[in-house]
Amino acid sequence: MPWPRFVPRLAAALVVAASLTSCTASSKPKPAPRPPSQEPTPAPTPAPFPALVPLPVSVRPGDGAPFAVSPATAIFVQSPDPRAMFVAEFLAGLLTTVGPVGPSVTQMGASIPEGSVVLSLDLDPAAGEEAYDLSVASTGVSLKASSPAGLFYGVQTLRQILPPILEHDAARPRPIAIPPVRITDRPRFAWRGAMLDVARHFFGVEDVKRYLDLLALHKMNRLHLHLSDDQGWRIEIKSWPNLTAMGARSEVGGTVGGFYTQEQYKEIVAYARERFIDIVPEIDMPGHTNAALSSYPELNCDGVAPPPYTDIKVGFSCLCVSDERTYGFIDDVVREISALTPGPFFHAGGDEVKKLTDADYAQFINRVQDIVERHGKRLIGWDEVALAALHPASVIQHWRPGTALGAAAAKGSKLIMSPANRAYLDMQYDPASFLGLFWAGRIEVRDAYSWDPATLMEGVGEGSVLGVEAPLWTETLATIREVESMAFPRLAAIAEVAWSPQAARGWDDFKIRLGGQGPRWQAMGVNFYRSPQVPWRP
Ligand code: TNX
């Protein structure tokens, strides 16, 4: 079943008024109507204040009665914006288990009864586009933001306050009590990303959607797709059909690869956008290109196409940078992908090129930067691209521990921080891990959490950091279950590094809140690593 469960609007409209159910000793609840076949469910006992990850800027638990959600609860969206309406329906989808039908959703309600959930765009824009203000009292829930994105993040917070069992597809109707609280929140960094390598092993549309769902829960807003590498080309390019007819067949280990048609890529982009996530496409060049080189002989300087490659060594392949046809190829690829991608970035890789002099490499990146800009996008490249004459709009993605990029920052470049020894989700947890690599070390959850992107590198302060991204390379990972076991819980740690104020966060508090995510992830069927560092709540 797709998740979350959206309330069909028609069903929502059929909601009949039912008496409010409450779960506190202070009120006298009338039992909620239940279908006769339904076993009685125990009233929820409000636990200690729920664990939130990432940590919001301010959380003030209230001392009044909780807010009782019932089938009669109405959600109002006081904005004509369709994306705000979408957020309300997302919330209603989470609450369907409140009764035989879930809460109704009304846009621009004329009169709002007490006991409603109200979403509005009334927050002062000075708070930031992704900020929100959530207030839960026994008399109602108010969620304010200055844009639909802020509403979406407020709903993700509310979601973490709701009972985890709601995430289970087979959850039965039950009353829900939301403890009173006032939360104000906004992200530290604009770029809160994850990267999925769909080239070493291919992951289909449903797998990517699943990953997007898990990113959304943690308020992440970028999914960078590594769409090409030596072992496979993963996106249809209509003007160069052999890229997929030939270059998509392989993957690491010799199993059958795959690719996204342009329609499927659009579907991923749209699904991500609904969750306020931008897809960042990467076509790695001039290295990591064996799949393209083996599909088109003319991209090779000697005119000979190499065989497909299914091992995991790096650095041996390179486009023929001295041949004009290479730039025609790049222009076509960037044009077709840019036309399908609403976000402002195009990632051109640029890493681990062992076949070119620094001067030839820099000249190549300069030309690619021009091509990318001609197609209306801003260039992102792995940290090697600092060798080129980067424009201020271009972004450097830091990955090699110890690399110095202070000079690039001084010239105005912005950076995405993905230090391999902290943020690489494909690194093993410890020597007992059997999946993953360890060239950058072994990364337990505490290592993934305990660093500050703004003090990691000399000369690269808060103002130069666009944000944080956690790459997941898939040389050793063939299924989404394996991907999940490497990503979780570390992705939640990186989400907090990217979202929460540095001064407010610390490992001892985080590990408790992280442990509190266990029941929710379990209800969602997330295959997470039970790190011994974390006190997992059963
Ligand atoms: C380095 S990170 C790479 C990838 C590998 C990864 C494995 C980067 C820009 N290049 O090609 O998949 O290490 O951890």
Coordinates of C-alpha atoms and ligand atoms in Angstrom, one line a residue:
M1 CA 0.0 0.0 0.0
P2 CA 1.4 3.5 -0.8
W3 CA 2.4 5.4 2.3
P4 CA 1.2 7.6 3.8
R5 CA -2.5 6.9 3.4
F6 CA -4.2 9.9 2.0
V7 CA -7.8 10.4 2.9
P8 CA -9.8 10.2 -0.3
R9 CA -11.5 13.6 -0.4
L10 CA -14.9 12.0 -1.0
A11 CA -14.6 9.8 2.0
A12 CA -13.5 12.7 4.1
A13 CA -16.5 14.7 3.0
L14 CA -18.7 11.9 4.2
V15 CA -17.4 12.2 7.8
V16 CA -20.3 12.3 10.1
A17 CA -20.1 14.3 13.3
A18 CA -19.1 12.1 16.2
S19 CA -18.4 12.9 19.8
L20 CA -14.9 13.9 20.7
T21 CA -12.9 11.3 22.4
S22 CA -10.3 12.2 25.0
C23 CA -7.9 10.1 26.9
T24 CA -7.2 12.1 29.9
A25 CA -8.4 11.5 33.4
S26 CA -9.6 15.1 33.6
S27 CA -12.4 14.6 31.1
K28 CA -15.2 12.1 30.8
P29 CA -14.9 10.5 27.4
K30 CA -17.8 9.0 25.5
P31 CA -16.4 5.9 23.7
A32 CA -15.7 6.6 20.0
P33 CA -18.0 4.7 17.6
R34 CA -16.3 1.6 16.2
P35 CA -17.3 -0.9 13.6
P36 CA -18.8 -3.9 15.4
S37 CA -16.1 -6.2 14.2
Q38 CA -13.4 -4.1 15.7
E39 CA -11.7 -5.3 18.9
P40 CA -11.6 -2.6 21.6
T41 CA -8.3 -0.8 21.6
P42 CA -6.7 0.4 24.8
A43 CA -6.8 4.1 25.3
P44 CA -3.3 5.6 24.6
T45 CA -1.3 6.5 27.7
P46 CA 0.6 9.7 26.9
A47 CA 4.3 8.7 27.2
P48 CA 7.0 11.2 28.3
F49 CA 7.2 14.0 25.7
P50 CA 7.9 12.3 22.4
A51 CA 11.3 12.2 20.9
L52 CA 11.9 14.5 18.0
V53 CA 14.7 14.1 15.4
P54 CA 15.9 16.5 14.2
L55 CA 15.7 18.6 17.4
P56 CA 13.6 21.7 16.9
V57 CA 14.8 25.2 17.8
S58 CA 12.4 25.4 20.8
V59 CA 10.1 22.8 22.4
R60 CA 7.9 23.9 25.3
P61 CA 5.6 21.1 26.5
G62 CA 2.4 22.5 28.0
D63 CA 0.7 21.3 31.1
G64 CA -3.0 21.3 30.0
A65 CA -5.0 18.4 28.7
P66 CA -4.0 16.8 25.4
F67 CA -5.7 17.4 22.1
A68 CA -8.1 14.6 21.2
V69 CA -8.3 13.6 17.6
S70 CA -11.5 11.9 16.6
P71 CA -13.3 11.1 13.4
A72 CA -15.0 14.4 13.8
T73 CA -11.8 16.4 13.9
A74 CA -11.6 18.8 11.0
I75 CA -8.5 20.1 9.3
F76 CA -8.7 23.6 7.9
V77 CA -6.2 25.0 5.4
Q78 CA -6.4 28.8 5.5
S79 CA -4.5 29.4 2.3
P80 CA -5.6 29.0 -1.4
D81 CA -2.2 27.4 -2.1
P82 CA -2.6 23.9 -3.5
R83 CA 0.6 22.8 -1.9
A84 CA -0.7 23.8 1.5
M85 CA -3.7 21.7 0.7
F86 CA -1.5 18.8 -0.1
V87 CA 0.3 19.1 3.2
A88 CA -3.1 19.0 5.0
E89 CA -4.0 15.8 3.1
F90 CA -0.7 14.3 4.1
L91 CA -1.6 15.0 7.7
A92 CA -5.1 13.6 7.2
G93 CA -3.5 10.5 5.7
L94 CA -1.5 10.0 8.9
L95 CA -4.7 10.3 11.0
T96 CA -6.9 7.9 9.0
T97 CA -6.6 5.4 11.8
V98 CA -8.5 7.6 14.2
G99 CA -11.7 6.0 13.2
P100 CA -13.6 4.3 10.3
V101 CA -12.8 7.4 8.3
G102 CA -10.2 10.1 8.9
P103 CA -10.5 13.8 9.6
S104 CA -12.0 16.0 6.8
V105 CA -9.9 18.6 5.1
T106 CA -11.4 22.0 4.1
Q107 CA -9.6 24.7 2.3
M108 CA -10.4 28.3 3.3
G109 CA -13.0 27.4 5.9
A110 CA -15.4 30.3 6.6
S111 CA -15.9 29.4 10.3
I112 CA -13.6 27.2 12.3
P113 CA -15.1 25.3 15.2
E114 CA -13.1 24.8 18.4
G115 CA -11.2 21.5 18.4
S116 CA -9.9 21.9 14.8
V117 CA -6.5 21.6 13.3
V118 CA -5.7 24.8 11.4
L119 CA -2.9 25.2 8.9
S120 CA -2.1 28.8 7.8
L121 CA 0.6 30.8 6.0
D122 CA 0.5 33.6 8.6
L123 CA 4.0 33.2 9.9
D124 CA 6.3 36.3 9.5
P125 CA 8.4 35.5 6.5
A126 CA 11.4 36.9 8.4
A127 CA 11.4 33.6 10.3
G128 CA 12.5 31.9 7.0
E129 CA 10.8 30.0 4.2
E130 CA 11.1 26.6 5.9
A131 CA 10.2 27.8 9.5
Y132 CA 7.0 26.8 11.3
D133 CA 5.3 27.4 14.5
L134 CA 3.2 24.5 16.0
S135 CA 0.9 24.9 19.0
V136 CA -1.1 22.0 20.4
A137 CA -3.7 22.7 23.1
S138 CA -6.8 20.8 24.2
T139 CA -8.8 23.3 22.3
G140 CA -7.1 22.8 18.9
V141 CA -3.9 22.6 16.9
S142 CA -2.4 25.6 15.1
L143 CA 0.3 25.2 12.6
K144 CA 1.7 28.3 11.0
A145 CA 4.4 28.8 8.4
S146 CA 5.3 31.4 5.8
S147 CA 5.3 28.8 2.9
P148 CA 3.9 25.3 2.3
A149 CA 7.4 23.8 3.0
G150 CA 7.3 25.1 6.5
L151 CA 3.8 23.6 7.0
F152 CA 5.2 20.3 5.7
Y153 CA 8.0 20.3 8.3
G154 CA 5.5 21.2 11.0
V155 CA 3.5 18.2 10.0
Q156 CA 6.6 16.0 10.1
T157 CA 7.1 17.2 13.7
L158 CA 3.5 16.5 14.6
R159 CA 3.9 13.1 13.1
Q160 CA 6.7 12.3 15.4
I161 CA 4.5 13.3 18.3
L162 CA 1.7 10.9 17.2
P163 CA 1.8 7.2 18.2
P164 CA 4.3 5.3 16.1
I165 CA 1.7 2.5 15.4
L166 CA -0.1 4.9 13.1
E167 CA 2.7 4.3 10.6
H168 CA 1.8 0.7 10.3
D169 CA -0.3 -0.2 7.2
A170 CA -2.5 -2.6 9.3
A171 CA -3.0 -0.2 12.3
R172 CA -6.5 -0.4 13.6
P173 CA -8.8 2.5 14.4
R174 CA -7.9 4.0 17.8
P175 CA -8.3 7.3 19.6
I176 CA -5.3 9.6 19.4
A177 CA -4.2 12.1 22.1
I178 CA -1.6 14.8 21.2
P179 CA 0.2 16.2 24.3
P180 CA 0.1 20.0 24.6
V181 CA 3.2 21.7 23.3
R182 CA 4.5 24.9 21.6
I183 CA 7.2 24.4 19.1
T184 CA 9.0 27.0 17.0
D185 CA 11.5 25.8 14.5
R186 CA 13.6 26.6 11.5
P187 CA 16.5 24.8 9.8
R188 CA 20.1 25.8 10.3
F189 CA 21.1 24.9 6.7
A190 CA 19.3 25.3 3.4
W191 CA 20.8 22.1 1.9
R192 CA 19.8 19.0 3.8
G193 CA 20.6 16.2 1.4
A194 CA 21.1 12.6 0.8
M195 CA 22.7 10.9 -2.3
L196 CA 21.8 7.6 -3.7
D197 CA 24.1 5.8 -6.1
V198 CA 21.8 4.1 -8.5
A199 CA 24.7 3.4 -10.9
R200 CA 26.7 0.7 -9.1
H201 CA 23.4 -1.1 -8.4
F202 CA 20.2 0.1 -9.9
F203 CA 17.2 0.9 -7.7
G204 CA 13.8 1.2 -9.3
V205 CA 11.2 4.0 -9.0
E206 CA 9.5 2.4 -6.0
D207 CA 12.8 2.1 -4.1
V208 CA 13.6 5.7 -4.7
K209 CA 10.1 6.7 -3.5
R210 CA 10.6 4.7 -0.4
Y211 CA 13.9 6.6 0.2
L212 CA 12.2 9.9 -0.4
D213 CA 9.5 9.0 2.2
L214 CA 12.2 8.4 4.7
L215 CA 14.0 11.6 3.9
A216 CA 10.8 13.6 4.2
L217 CA 10.2 12.2 7.7
H218 CA 13.6 13.8 8.7
K219 CA 13.0 17.1 7.1
M220 CA 15.6 16.6 4.4
N221 CA 15.1 18.5 1.2
R222 CA 17.5 17.3 -1.5
L223 CA 17.9 13.9 -3.1
H224 CA 21.0 13.7 -5.3
L225 CA 20.8 10.8 -7.7
H226 CA 24.2 9.5 -9.0
L227 CA 22.8 8.5 -12.4
S228 CA 25.9 7.3 -14.2
D229 CA 29.2 5.6 -13.4
D230 CA 31.5 3.1 -14.9
Q231 CA 29.1 0.2 -14.2
G232 CA 25.9 1.7 -15.6
W233 CA 24.0 4.6 -17.2
R234 CA 20.6 5.0 -15.5
I235 CA 18.6 7.7 -17.4
E236 CA 17.1 7.7 -20.8
I237 CA 18.7 10.3 -23.1
K238 CA 16.6 10.4 -26.3
S239 CA 19.4 11.9 -28.5
W240 CA 21.9 9.2 -27.4
P241 CA 19.8 6.0 -27.1
N242 CA 22.7 3.5 -26.7
L243 CA 23.4 5.0 -23.3
T244 CA 20.5 3.0 -22.0
A245 CA 20.1 0.4 -24.8
M246 CA 23.6 -0.8 -24.0
G247 CA 25.1 1.2 -21.0
A248 CA 22.2 0.5 -18.6
R249 CA 22.3 -3.3 -18.8
S250 CA 25.2 -3.8 -16.4
E251 CA 25.8 -3.2 -12.7
V252 CA 28.4 -4.3 -10.1
G253 CA 28.8 -8.0 -9.9
G254 CA 27.4 -8.7 -13.4
T255 CA 23.7 -8.7 -12.5
V256 CA 21.2 -6.9 -14.7
G257 CA 21.1 -3.2 -14.2
G258 CA 18.3 -0.9 -15.4
F259 CA 17.4 2.7 -16.0
Y260 CA 14.7 5.3 -15.6
T261 CA 12.8 6.3 -18.7
Q262 CA 12.3 10.1 -18.9
E263 CA 8.6 9.5 -17.8
Q264 CA 9.8 7.6 -14.7
Y265 CA 12.4 10.3 -13.9
K266 CA 9.6 12.8 -14.0
E267 CA 7.5 10.7 -11.7
I268 CA 10.4 10.6 -9.2
V269 CA 10.8 14.4 -9.5
A270 CA 7.1 14.9 -8.9
Y271 CA 6.9 12.6 -6.0
A272 CA 9.9 14.3 -4.4
R273 CA 8.5 17.8 -5.0
E274 CA 5.3 16.8 -3.2
R275 CA 7.5 16.1 -0.2
F276 CA 9.4 19.4 -0.7
I277 CA 12.5 17.6 -1.9
D278 CA 14.5 18.7 -5.0
I279 CA 16.0 16.0 -7.1
V280 CA 19.6 16.8 -8.0
P281 CA 20.7 14.8 -11.0
E282 CA 24.4 13.8 -11.3
I283 CA 26.1 12.7 -14.5
D284 CA 29.7 12.0 -13.4
M285 CA 32.4 13.2 -15.9
P286 CA 35.0 13.1 -17.3
G287 CA 35.9 10.0 -15.2
H288 CA 33.5 7.3 -14.0
T289 CA 32.3 7.1 -17.6
N290 CA 32.9 3.5 -18.7
A291 CA 29.2 2.9 -19.3
A292 CA 29.0 5.8 -21.7
L293 CA 32.4 5.0 -23.3
S294 CA 31.3 1.4 -23.9
S295 CA 28.0 2.6 -25.5
Y296 CA 29.6 5.1 -28.0
P297 CA 33.1 4.5 -29.5
E298 CA 33.3 8.1 -30.6
L299 CA 33.5 9.3 -27.0
N300 CA 36.9 7.4 -26.7
C301 CA 40.1 9.1 -27.9
D302 CA 41.1 5.9 -29.7
G303 CA 37.6 5.4 -31.1
V304 CA 37.4 1.9 -29.6
A305 CA 34.5 1.2 -27.1
P306 CA 35.7 -0.7 -24.0
P307 CA 33.6 -3.6 -22.7
P308 CA 31.1 -3.1 -19.9
Y309 CA 32.6 -2.9 -16.5
T310 CA 31.2 -4.7 -13.4
D311 CA 34.1 -4.5 -10.9
I312 CA 34.5 -1.6 -8.3
K313 CA 37.9 -0.1 -9.0
V314 CA 37.9 3.7 -9.9
G315 CA 39.9 6.1 -11.9
F316 CA 40.5 4.2 -15.2
S317 CA 37.9 5.8 -17.5
C318 CA 37.8 9.2 -19.1
L319 CA 35.9 11.0 -21.8
C320 CA 38.0 12.2 -24.7
V321 CA 38.3 15.8 -23.5
S322 CA 40.2 16.9 -26.6
D323 CA 37.4 15.9 -29.0
E324 CA 34.6 18.4 -29.7
R325 CA 32.1 15.6 -30.1
T326 CA 32.5 15.0 -26.3
Y327 CA 31.1 18.5 -25.7
G328 CA 28.2 18.0 -28.1
F329 CA 27.4 14.8 -26.1
I330 CA 27.6 16.7 -22.8
D331 CA 25.4 19.5 -24.2
D332 CA 22.7 17.0 -25.2
V333 CA 22.8 15.2 -21.9
V334 CA 22.7 18.3 -19.8
R335 CA 19.9 19.8 -22.0
E336 CA 17.6 16.8 -21.8
I337 CA 18.1 16.2 -18.0
S338 CA 17.8 19.9 -17.2
A339 CA 14.5 20.1 -19.1
L340 CA 13.1 17.4 -16.8
T341 CA 14.5 18.8 -13.5
P342 CA 12.8 21.9 -11.9
G343 CA 15.5 22.3 -9.3
P344 CA 18.3 24.8 -10.0
F345 CA 21.3 22.4 -9.9
F346 CA 23.1 20.0 -12.2
H347 CA 25.8 17.9 -10.7
A348 CA 28.6 17.1 -13.1
G349 CA 30.7 14.8 -10.8
G350 CA 34.3 15.6 -11.6
D351 CA 35.8 13.2 -9.0
E352 CA 38.7 10.8 -9.2
V353 CA 40.1 11.6 -12.6
K354 CA 43.5 10.0 -12.9
K355 CA 44.0 10.3 -16.7
L356 CA 44.3 14.1 -17.1
T357 CA 46.7 16.9 -16.1
D358 CA 45.3 19.4 -13.7
A359 CA 45.3 22.0 -16.5
D360 CA 43.3 19.8 -18.9
Y361 CA 41.0 18.8 -16.1
A362 CA 40.3 22.5 -15.1
Q363 CA 39.7 23.4 -18.7
F364 CA 37.2 20.6 -19.1
I365 CA 35.3 21.6 -15.9
N366 CA 35.3 25.3 -17.1
R367 CA 33.6 24.2 -20.3
V368 CA 31.1 22.0 -18.5
Q369 CA 30.3 24.9 -16.2
D370 CA 29.4 27.0 -19.3
I371 CA 27.2 24.2 -20.7
V372 CA 25.4 23.7 -17.4
E373 CA 24.7 27.5 -17.1
R374 CA 23.6 27.7 -20.7
H375 CA 20.9 25.2 -19.8
G376 CA 19.8 27.4 -16.9
K377 CA 21.4 25.4 -14.1
R378 CA 24.1 26.0 -11.5
L379 CA 27.0 23.5 -11.5
I380 CA 27.8 21.3 -8.5
G381 CA 31.0 19.2 -8.5
W382 CA 32.9 17.0 -6.1
D383 CA 35.7 18.8 -4.3
E384 CA 38.2 18.3 -7.1
V385 CA 36.4 20.9 -9.2
A386 CA 37.9 23.6 -7.0
L387 CA 40.8 23.3 -9.5
A388 CA 38.7 25.0 -12.1
A389 CA 37.7 28.7 -12.5
L390 CA 34.4 28.4 -10.7
H391 CA 31.7 31.0 -10.9
P392 CA 30.2 32.2 -7.6
A393 CA 27.0 30.4 -8.4
S394 CA 28.8 27.0 -8.7
V395 CA 28.9 24.8 -5.6
I396 CA 31.6 22.5 -4.4
Q397 CA 30.7 19.2 -2.7
H398 CA 33.4 18.4 -0.1
W399 CA 34.1 14.7 0.3
R400 CA 37.8 13.9 0.8
P401 CA 38.7 14.2 4.5
G402 CA 41.5 16.7 5.0
T403 CA 41.0 18.6 1.7
A404 CA 41.6 22.3 2.1
L405 CA 38.9 24.4 0.5
G406 CA 39.4 27.6 2.5
A407 CA 40.8 29.4 -0.6
A408 CA 37.7 28.4 -2.7
A409 CA 35.4 29.7 0.1
A410 CA 37.4 32.9 0.2
K411 CA 36.7 33.4 -3.5
G412 CA 33.0 33.1 -2.8
S413 CA 32.3 29.4 -3.5
K414 CA 29.6 27.8 -1.4
L415 CA 30.1 24.3 -0.1
I416 CA 28.1 21.2 0.6
M417 CA 29.7 19.2 3.4
S418 CA 29.9 15.4 2.8
P419 CA 33.1 14.4 4.6
A420 CA 33.5 10.7 3.9
N421 CA 34.7 9.9 7.4
R422 CA 31.4 11.4 8.9
A423 CA 28.7 11.5 6.3
Y424 CA 29.3 8.5 4.0
L425 CA 26.5 6.0 4.6
D426 CA 28.3 3.3 2.7
M427 CA 31.1 3.2 5.3
Q428 CA 30.9 0.2 7.7
Y429 CA 29.7 0.8 11.2
D430 CA 32.3 -1.4 12.9
P431 CA 34.6 -4.3 12.0
A432 CA 31.7 -6.7 12.4
S433 CA 29.7 -5.0 9.5
F434 CA 29.5 -7.2 6.5
L435 CA 28.1 -4.7 4.1
G436 CA 29.8 -1.5 3.1
L437 CA 33.4 -0.2 2.5
F438 CA 35.9 1.2 5.0
W439 CA 38.4 3.3 3.0
A440 CA 37.4 6.4 5.0
G441 CA 37.1 4.5 8.3
R442 CA 34.3 2.9 10.2
I443 CA 31.5 5.3 11.2
E444 CA 29.3 4.5 14.2
V445 CA 26.3 6.7 14.8
R446 CA 28.1 8.8 17.3
D447 CA 30.8 9.7 14.7
A448 CA 28.1 10.5 12.1
Y449 CA 26.5 12.9 14.6
S450 CA 29.4 14.6 16.5
W451 CA 30.8 17.2 14.1
D452 CA 30.0 20.7 13.1
P453 CA 29.9 21.5 9.4
A454 CA 31.0 25.1 10.1
T455 CA 34.2 24.3 12.0
L456 CA 35.3 21.2 10.0
M457 CA 37.6 23.0 7.7
E458 CA 39.8 26.0 8.2
G459 CA 38.5 29.0 6.3
V460 CA 35.1 27.5 5.7
G461 CA 32.7 29.1 8.2
E462 CA 28.9 29.0 8.6
G463 CA 28.4 31.5 5.8
S464 CA 30.3 29.4 3.2
V465 CA 28.3 26.2 4.0
L466 CA 25.3 25.7 2.0
G467 CA 24.5 22.6 3.9
V468 CA 25.2 18.9 4.5
E469 CA 24.7 15.8 2.4
A470 CA 25.0 12.1 3.2
P471 CA 26.1 10.1 0.1
L472 CA 25.3 6.4 -0.1
W473 CA 27.4 4.5 -2.6
T474 CA 26.1 1.1 -3.6
E475 CA 29.1 -1.0 -4.6
T476 CA 28.2 -3.5 -1.9
L477 CA 24.4 -2.8 -1.6
A478 CA 22.0 -4.5 -4.0
T479 CA 18.6 -4.1 -2.3
I480 CA 16.7 -1.3 -0.7
R481 CA 16.7 -3.3 2.6
E482 CA 20.5 -3.3 2.5
V483 CA 20.4 0.5 1.7
E484 CA 18.2 1.1 4.7
S485 CA 20.5 -0.9 7.0
M486 CA 23.4 1.4 6.1
A487 CA 21.3 4.6 6.0
F488 CA 19.5 4.2 9.3
P489 CA 20.1 5.3 11.9
R490 CA 23.0 7.5 10.5
L491 CA 20.8 9.4 8.1
A492 CA 18.8 10.7 11.1
A493 CA 22.1 11.8 12.7
I494 CA 23.0 13.7 9.5
A495 CA 19.5 15.2 9.3
E496 CA 20.0 16.7 12.7
V497 CA 23.5 18.0 11.9
A498 CA 21.9 19.8 9.0
W499 CA 18.7 21.1 10.7
S500 CA 19.3 21.8 14.4
P501 CA 21.2 24.6 16.1
Q502 CA 24.8 23.5 16.9
A503 CA 24.7 24.9 20.4
A504 CA 21.5 23.0 21.3
R505 CA 22.5 19.5 20.2
G506 CA 24.7 16.9 22.0
W507 CA 25.2 13.2 21.8
D508 CA 23.8 12.2 25.2
D509 CA 20.5 13.8 24.5
F510 CA 20.4 12.8 20.8
K511 CA 21.0 9.1 21.5
I512 CA 17.8 9.0 23.7
R513 CA 15.7 10.8 21.1
L514 CA 17.2 8.6 18.4
G515 CA 16.3 5.5 20.4
G516 CA 12.7 6.9 20.5
Q517 CA 12.6 6.6 16.7
G518 CA 12.9 2.8 16.9
P519 CA 9.2 2.0 17.3
R520 CA 8.2 4.3 14.4
W521 CA 10.8 2.9 12.1
Q522 CA 9.8 -0.6 13.1
A523 CA 6.1 0.2 12.3
M524 CA 7.3 1.6 8.9
G525 CA 9.3 -1.6 8.3
V526 CA 12.6 0.2 8.1
N527 CA 15.5 -2.2 8.2
F528 CA 17.6 -0.1 10.6
Y529 CA 20.9 -1.1 12.3
R530 CA 20.4 -1.5 16.0
S531 CA 23.5 0.3 17.0
P532 CA 24.7 -0.7 20.5
Q533 CA 25.4 3.0 21.1
V534 CA 21.7 3.8 21.2
P535 CA 19.2 2.9 23.9
W536 CA 16.4 1.7 21.5
R537 CA 12.9 2.0 22.9
P538 CA 11.0 -1.2 22.3
Ligands
TNX1 C1 34.6 7.5 -3.6 S1 33.0 10.0 -3.3 C2 33.9 7.9 -4.8 C3 32.9 6.9 -5.3 C4 32.9 5.6 -4.6 C5 33.0 5.9 -3.1 C6 32.9 4.7 -2.2 C7 33.4 10.2 -4.7 C8 33.2 11.5 -5.2 N1 33.9 9.1 -5.3 O1 33.1 6.7 -6.7 O2 31.7 4.9 -4.9 O3 34.2 6.5 -2.8 O4 32.8 5.0 -0.9

